[in-house]
PDB file of C-alpha atoms in Angstrom:
ATOM      1  CA  MET A 154     101.935 152.746 133.153  1.00  0.00           C
ATOM      2  CA  LYS A 155     104.332 150.150 131.754  1.00  0.00           C
ATOM      3  CA  ARG A 156     105.006 148.865 135.260  1.00  0.00           C
ATOM      4  CA  LEU A 157     101.298 148.418 135.912  1.00  0.00           C
ATOM      5  CA  MET A 158     100.908 146.470 132.668  1.00  0.00           C
ATOM      6  CA  LEU A 159     103.873 144.250 133.573  1.00  0.00           C
ATOM      7  CA  VAL A 160     102.441 143.592 137.022  1.00  0.00           C
ATOM      8  CA  CYS A 161      99.071 142.636 135.447  1.00  0.00           C
ATOM      9  CA  LEU A 162     100.815 140.391 132.931  1.00  0.00           C
ATOM     10  CA  PHE A 163     103.028 138.524 135.388  1.00  0.00           C
ATOM     11  CA  PHE A 164     100.801 138.605 138.458  1.00  0.00           C
ATOM     12  CA  PRO A 165      97.189 138.391 137.252  1.00  0.00           C
ATOM     13  CA  GLY A 166      96.171 136.819 140.555  1.00  0.00           C
ATOM     14  CA  LEU A 167      96.544 140.216 142.185  1.00  0.00           C
ATOM     15  CA  PHE A 168      93.576 141.469 140.164  1.00  0.00           C
ATOM     16  CA  PHE A 169      91.565 138.367 139.244  1.00  0.00           C
ATOM     17  CA  SER A 170      91.656 135.517 141.667  1.00  0.00           C
ATOM     18  CA  GLN A 171      90.492 132.094 140.674  1.00  0.00           C
ATOM     19  CA  THR A 172      88.713 130.082 143.310  1.00  0.00           C
ATOM     20  CA  SER A 173      87.579 126.474 143.429  1.00  0.00           C
ATOM     21  CA  GLY A 174      84.481 125.007 144.993  1.00  0.00           C
ATOM     22  CA  LYS A 175      82.184 122.008 144.807  1.00  0.00           C
ATOM     23  CA  VAL A 176      78.797 122.671 143.198  1.00  0.00           C
ATOM     24  CA  ILE A 177      76.141 121.759 145.763  1.00  0.00           C
ATOM     25  CA  ARG A 178      73.037 123.432 144.334  1.00  0.00           C
ATOM     26  CA  ILE A 179      71.615 124.460 140.970  1.00  0.00           C
ATOM     27  CA  SER A 180      69.000 127.204 141.392  1.00  0.00           C
ATOM     28  CA  ASP A 181      68.354 127.553 137.681  1.00  0.00           C
ATOM     29  CA  GLY A 182      70.310 127.371 134.445  1.00  0.00           C
ATOM     30  CA  ASP A 183      72.508 130.351 135.254  1.00  0.00           C
ATOM     31  CA  THR A 184      72.751 130.293 139.058  1.00  0.00           C
ATOM     32  CA  ILE A 185      74.704 127.771 141.119  1.00  0.00           C
ATOM     33  CA  THR A 186      75.908 127.467 144.701  1.00  0.00           C
ATOM     34  CA  VAL A 187      79.408 126.232 145.484  1.00  0.00           C
ATOM     35  CA  LEU A 188      80.879 124.968 148.722  1.00  0.00           C
ATOM     36  CA  LEU A 189      84.230 126.565 149.476  1.00  0.00           C
ATOM     37  CA  LYS A 190      86.918 125.613 151.958  1.00  0.00           C
ATOM     38  CA  GLY A 191      85.738 126.034 155.529  1.00  0.00           C
ATOM     39  CA  ASN A 192      82.198 124.955 154.533  1.00  0.00           C
ATOM     40  CA  GLU A 193      81.390 128.432 153.235  1.00  0.00           C
ATOM     41  CA  GLN A 194      78.652 128.533 150.582  1.00  0.00           C
ATOM     42  CA  LYS A 195      78.737 131.038 147.750  1.00  0.00           C
ATOM     43  CA  LYS A 196      75.955 131.694 145.250  1.00  0.00           C
ATOM     44  CA  LEU A 197      77.232 132.427 141.748  1.00  0.00           C
ATOM     45  CA  ARG A 198      75.354 134.020 138.864  1.00  0.00           C
ATOM     46  CA  LEU A 199      76.988 132.875 135.628  1.00  0.00           C
ATOM     47  CA  ALA A 200      78.591 135.668 133.624  1.00  0.00           C
ATOM     48  CA  GLU A 201      77.665 136.425 129.999  1.00  0.00           C
ATOM     49  CA  VAL A 202      74.642 134.119 129.759  1.00  0.00           C
ATOM     50  CA  ASP A 203      70.968 134.456 130.653  1.00  0.00           C
ATOM     51  CA  CYS A 204      68.982 131.236 130.808  1.00  0.00           C
ATOM     52  CA  PRO A 205      65.205 130.892 130.687  1.00  0.00           C
ATOM     53  CA  GLU A 206      63.528 131.509 134.031  1.00  0.00           C
ATOM     54  CA  ASN A 207      61.885 128.734 136.020  1.00  0.00           C
ATOM     55  CA  GLY A 208      58.337 128.600 134.653  1.00  0.00           C
ATOM     56  CA  GLN A 209      59.486 129.795 131.240  1.00  0.00           C
ATOM     57  CA  PRO A 210      59.760 127.308 128.334  1.00  0.00           C
ATOM     58  CA  PHE A 211      63.137 125.529 128.494  1.00  0.00           C
ATOM     59  CA  GLY A 212      63.778 126.804 132.045  1.00  0.00           C
ATOM     60  CA  LYS A 213      63.833 123.253 133.422  1.00  0.00           C
ATOM     61  CA  ASN A 214      65.953 122.090 130.479  1.00  0.00           C
ATOM     62  CA  ALA A 215      68.566 124.766 131.169  1.00  0.00           C
ATOM     63  CA  LYS A 216      68.628 123.830 134.862  1.00  0.00           C
ATOM     64  CA  GLN A 217      69.024 120.139 133.970  1.00  0.00           C
ATOM     65  CA  PHE A 218      71.815 120.947 131.510  1.00  0.00           C
ATOM     66  CA  THR A 219      73.729 122.943 134.115  1.00  0.00           C
ATOM     67  CA  SER A 220      73.183 120.189 136.667  1.00  0.00           C
ATOM     68  CA  ALA A 221      74.440 117.508 134.281  1.00  0.00           C
ATOM     69  CA  GLN A 222      77.561 119.555 133.571  1.00  0.00           C
ATOM     70  CA  VAL A 223      78.637 120.624 137.063  1.00  0.00           C
ATOM     71  CA  PHE A 224      76.512 119.324 139.954  1.00  0.00           C
ATOM     72  CA  GLY A 225      78.665 117.550 142.517  1.00  0.00           C
ATOM     73  CA  LYS A 226      81.835 118.532 140.689  1.00  0.00           C
ATOM     74  CA  THR A 227      84.607 120.885 141.652  1.00  0.00           C
ATOM     75  CA  VAL A 228      84.662 123.977 139.467  1.00  0.00           C
ATOM     76  CA  ASP A 229      87.015 126.912 139.166  1.00  0.00           C
ATOM     77  CA  PHE A 230      85.548 130.379 138.993  1.00  0.00           C
ATOM     78  CA  ILE A 231      86.608 133.965 138.603  1.00  0.00           C
ATOM     79  CA  GLU A 232      84.333 136.557 140.156  1.00  0.00           C
ATOM     80  CA  THR A 233      83.847 139.501 137.819  1.00  0.00           C
ATOM     81  CA  LYS A 234      81.458 141.674 139.873  1.00  0.00           C
ATOM     82  CA  LYS A 235      78.379 141.690 142.108  1.00  0.00           C
ATOM     83  CA  ASP A 236      74.929 141.993 140.596  1.00  0.00           C
ATOM     84  CA  ARG A 237      72.157 144.229 141.943  1.00  0.00           C
ATOM     85  CA  TYR A 238      70.962 141.383 144.197  1.00  0.00           C
ATOM     86  CA  GLY A 239      74.393 140.985 145.803  1.00  0.00           C
ATOM     87  CA  ARG A 240      75.201 137.713 144.035  1.00  0.00           C
ATOM     88  CA  SER A 241      78.683 137.186 142.724  1.00  0.00           C
ATOM     89  CA  VAL A 242      78.772 137.161 138.939  1.00  0.00           C
ATOM     90  CA  ALA A 243      81.413 134.676 137.870  1.00  0.00           C
ATOM     91  CA  LYS A 244      83.004 132.902 134.963  1.00  0.00           C
ATOM     92  CA  VAL A 245      82.775 129.213 135.838  1.00  0.00           C
ATOM     93  CA  TYR A 246      85.138 126.603 134.387  1.00  0.00           C
ATOM     94  CA  TYR A 247      84.963 122.818 134.676  1.00  0.00           C
ATOM     95  CA  GLY A 248      86.169 119.619 133.026  1.00  0.00           C
ATOM     96  CA  ASN A 249      89.576 120.648 131.687  1.00  0.00           C
ATOM     97  CA  GLY A 250      88.767 124.307 131.077  1.00  0.00           C
ATOM     98  CA  LYS A 251      85.241 124.238 129.653  1.00  0.00           C
ATOM     99  CA  TYR A 252      83.520 127.593 130.178  1.00  0.00           C
ATOM    100  CA  LEU A 253      80.010 126.857 131.467  1.00  0.00           C
ATOM    101  CA  SER A 254      78.375 129.955 129.946  1.00  0.00           C
ATOM    102  CA  ARG A 255      79.817 129.069 126.541  1.00  0.00           C
ATOM    103  CA  GLU A 256      78.509 125.490 126.818  1.00  0.00           C
ATOM    104  CA  LEU A 257      75.010 126.693 127.746  1.00  0.00           C
ATOM    105  CA  ILE A 258      74.856 129.031 124.761  1.00  0.00           C
ATOM    106  CA  LYS A 259      76.278 126.422 122.394  1.00  0.00           C
ATOM    107  CA  ALA A 260      73.668 123.888 123.567  1.00  0.00           C
ATOM    108  CA  GLY A 261      70.861 126.406 123.025  1.00  0.00           C
ATOM    109  CA  MET A 262      70.073 126.562 126.745  1.00  0.00           C
ATOM    110  CA  GLY A 263      70.661 130.275 127.182  1.00  0.00           C
ATOM    111  CA  TRP A 264      71.020 133.636 125.509  1.00  0.00           C
ATOM    112  CA  TRP A 265      74.289 135.482 125.132  1.00  0.00           C
ATOM    113  CA  TYR A 266      73.815 138.294 127.653  1.00  0.00           C
ATOM    114  CA  PHE A 267      75.256 140.865 125.250  1.00  0.00           C
ATOM    115  CA  SER A 268      74.418 143.792 127.525  1.00  0.00           C
ATOM    116  CA  TYR A 269      76.959 142.464 130.015  1.00  0.00           C
ATOM    117  CA  SER A 270      79.498 140.797 127.724  1.00  0.00           C
ATOM    118  CA  LYS A 271      82.077 141.884 125.203  1.00  0.00           C
ATOM    119  CA  ASP A 272      82.789 138.356 123.936  1.00  0.00           C
ATOM    120  CA  ALA A 273      81.304 138.375 120.413  1.00  0.00           C
ATOM    121  CA  SER A 274      82.234 134.699 119.958  1.00  0.00           C
ATOM    122  CA  LEU A 275      79.345 133.908 122.320  1.00  0.00           C
ATOM    123  CA  GLY A 276      77.040 135.764 119.931  1.00  0.00           C
ATOM    124  CA  GLN A 277      78.327 133.582 117.102  1.00  0.00           C
ATOM    125  CA  LEU A 278      77.566 130.463 119.145  1.00  0.00           C
ATOM    126  CA  GLN A 279      74.052 131.744 119.745  1.00  0.00           C
ATOM    127  CA  GLU A 280      73.559 132.422 116.034  1.00  0.00           C
ATOM    128  CA  ASN A 281      74.736 128.877 115.242  1.00  0.00           C
ATOM    129  CA  ALA A 282      72.332 127.420 117.809  1.00  0.00           C
ATOM    130  CA  GLN A 283      69.481 129.522 116.380  1.00  0.00           C
ATOM    131  CA  ARG A 284      70.281 128.546 112.803  1.00  0.00           C
ATOM    132  CA  ASN A 285      70.416 124.843 113.749  1.00  0.00           C
ATOM    133  CA  LYS A 286      67.319 125.086 115.992  1.00  0.00           C
ATOM    134  CA  VAL A 287      69.214 123.691 118.966  1.00  0.00           C
ATOM    135  CA  GLY A 288      67.633 123.677 122.427  1.00  0.00           C
ATOM    136  CA  LEU A 289      65.308 126.596 123.085  1.00  0.00           C
ATOM    137  CA  TRP A 290      65.739 127.761 119.493  1.00  0.00           C
ATOM    138  CA  GLN A 291      63.316 124.999 118.460  1.00  0.00           C
ATOM    139  CA  ASP A 292      60.631 127.390 119.708  1.00  0.00           C
ATOM    140  CA  VAL A 293      60.030 130.012 117.011  1.00  0.00           C
ATOM    141  CA  HIS A 294      58.485 132.251 119.678  1.00  0.00           C
ATOM    142  CA  ALA A 295      61.356 132.009 122.185  1.00  0.00           C
ATOM    143  CA  VAL A 296      61.322 134.992 124.540  1.00  0.00           C
ATOM    144  CA  SER A 297      64.534 136.188 126.142  1.00  0.00           C
ATOM    145  CA  PRO A 298      64.595 135.999 129.939  1.00  0.00           C
ATOM    146  CA  TRP A 299      65.030 139.776 130.282  1.00  0.00           C
ATOM    147  CA  GLU A 300      61.889 140.351 128.161  1.00  0.00           C
ATOM    148  CA  TYR A 301      60.059 137.663 130.138  1.00  0.00           C
ATOM    149  CA  ARG A 302      61.029 139.319 133.456  1.00  0.00           C
ATOM    150  CA  LYS A 303      60.011 142.744 132.112  1.00  0.00           C
ATOM    151  CA  ALA A 304      56.585 141.408 131.059  1.00  0.00           C
ATOM    152  CA  LYS A 305      56.142 139.824 134.515  1.00  0.00           C
ATOM    153  CA  ARG A 306      56.982 143.143 136.231  1.00  0.00           C
ATOM    154  CA  GLU A 307      54.537 145.024 134.000  1.00  0.00           C
ATOM    155  CA  GLU A 308      51.822 142.440 134.653  1.00  0.00           C
ATOM    156  CA  SER A 309      52.425 142.741 138.393  1.00  0.00           C
ATOM    157  CA  LYS A 310      52.179 146.555 138.208  1.00  0.00           C
ATOM    158  CA  ARG A 311      48.969 146.276 136.177  1.00  0.00           C
ATOM    159  CA  ARG A 312      47.434 143.915 138.746  1.00  0.00           C
ATOM    160  CA  LYS A 313      48.359 146.247 141.618  1.00  0.00           C
ATOM    161  CA  PHE A 314      46.876 149.190 139.739  1.00  0.00           C
ATOM    162  CA  GLU A 315      43.648 147.280 138.999  1.00  0.00           C
ATOM    163  CA  SER A 316      43.439 146.158 142.615  1.00  0.00           C
ATOM    164  CA  SER A 317      43.887 149.687 143.946  1.00  0.00           C
ATOM    165  CA  LYS A 318      41.266 150.966 141.458  1.00  0.00           C
ATOM    166  CA  ALA A 319      38.810 148.336 142.686  1.00  0.00           C
ATOM    167  CA  GLN A 320      39.459 149.282 146.318  1.00  0.00           C
ATOM    168  CA  ILE A 321      38.799 152.954 145.517  1.00  0.00           C
ATOM    169  CA  LYS A 322      35.465 152.037 143.865  1.00  0.00           C
ATOM    170  CA  ILE A 323      34.468 150.000 146.921  1.00  0.00           C
ATOM    171  CA  LYS A 324      35.240 152.950 149.216  1.00  0.00           C
ATOM    172  CA  GLU A 325      33.257 155.310 146.976  1.00  0.00           C
ATOM    173  CA  THR A 326      30.165 153.093 147.090  1.00  0.00           C
ATOM    174  CA  VAL A 327      30.296 152.661 150.854  1.00  0.00           C
TER     175      VAL A 327
END
């Protein structure tokens, strides 16, 4: 066990590799695409933050913030896992070690994604942004992206149900 700990301490690259790439696309506040060596593109979902969806209040603001911070720049990232859509979840660093997720939360452009993060300091940054009404926290009715997505899914299910009910009534009357 001690040997494994020493290996992790002195050779962290064996377990967590840091990669660099140029940011060539911003999909939304928490999803970017980087161009790697060999012209390979990689889509990255930012770790520990969830930004408003496109179409949700402050969604465009979050996208613009992310773009202003990293678009066209070379970033370093550490992939932490794959999400259920196959995207790489990554911690993205830029400009002398700034952590992009931290900057988004501090600027009030995203929620600390506490379900997928153990970094309580991000929660403190969110509380500060809320208290100071920074970014999306100006909206007293701000809805987290996960609640927004859940409501959209439920609305979609309701519409499908209503549509199938209407089709059944049409068949019954024919």
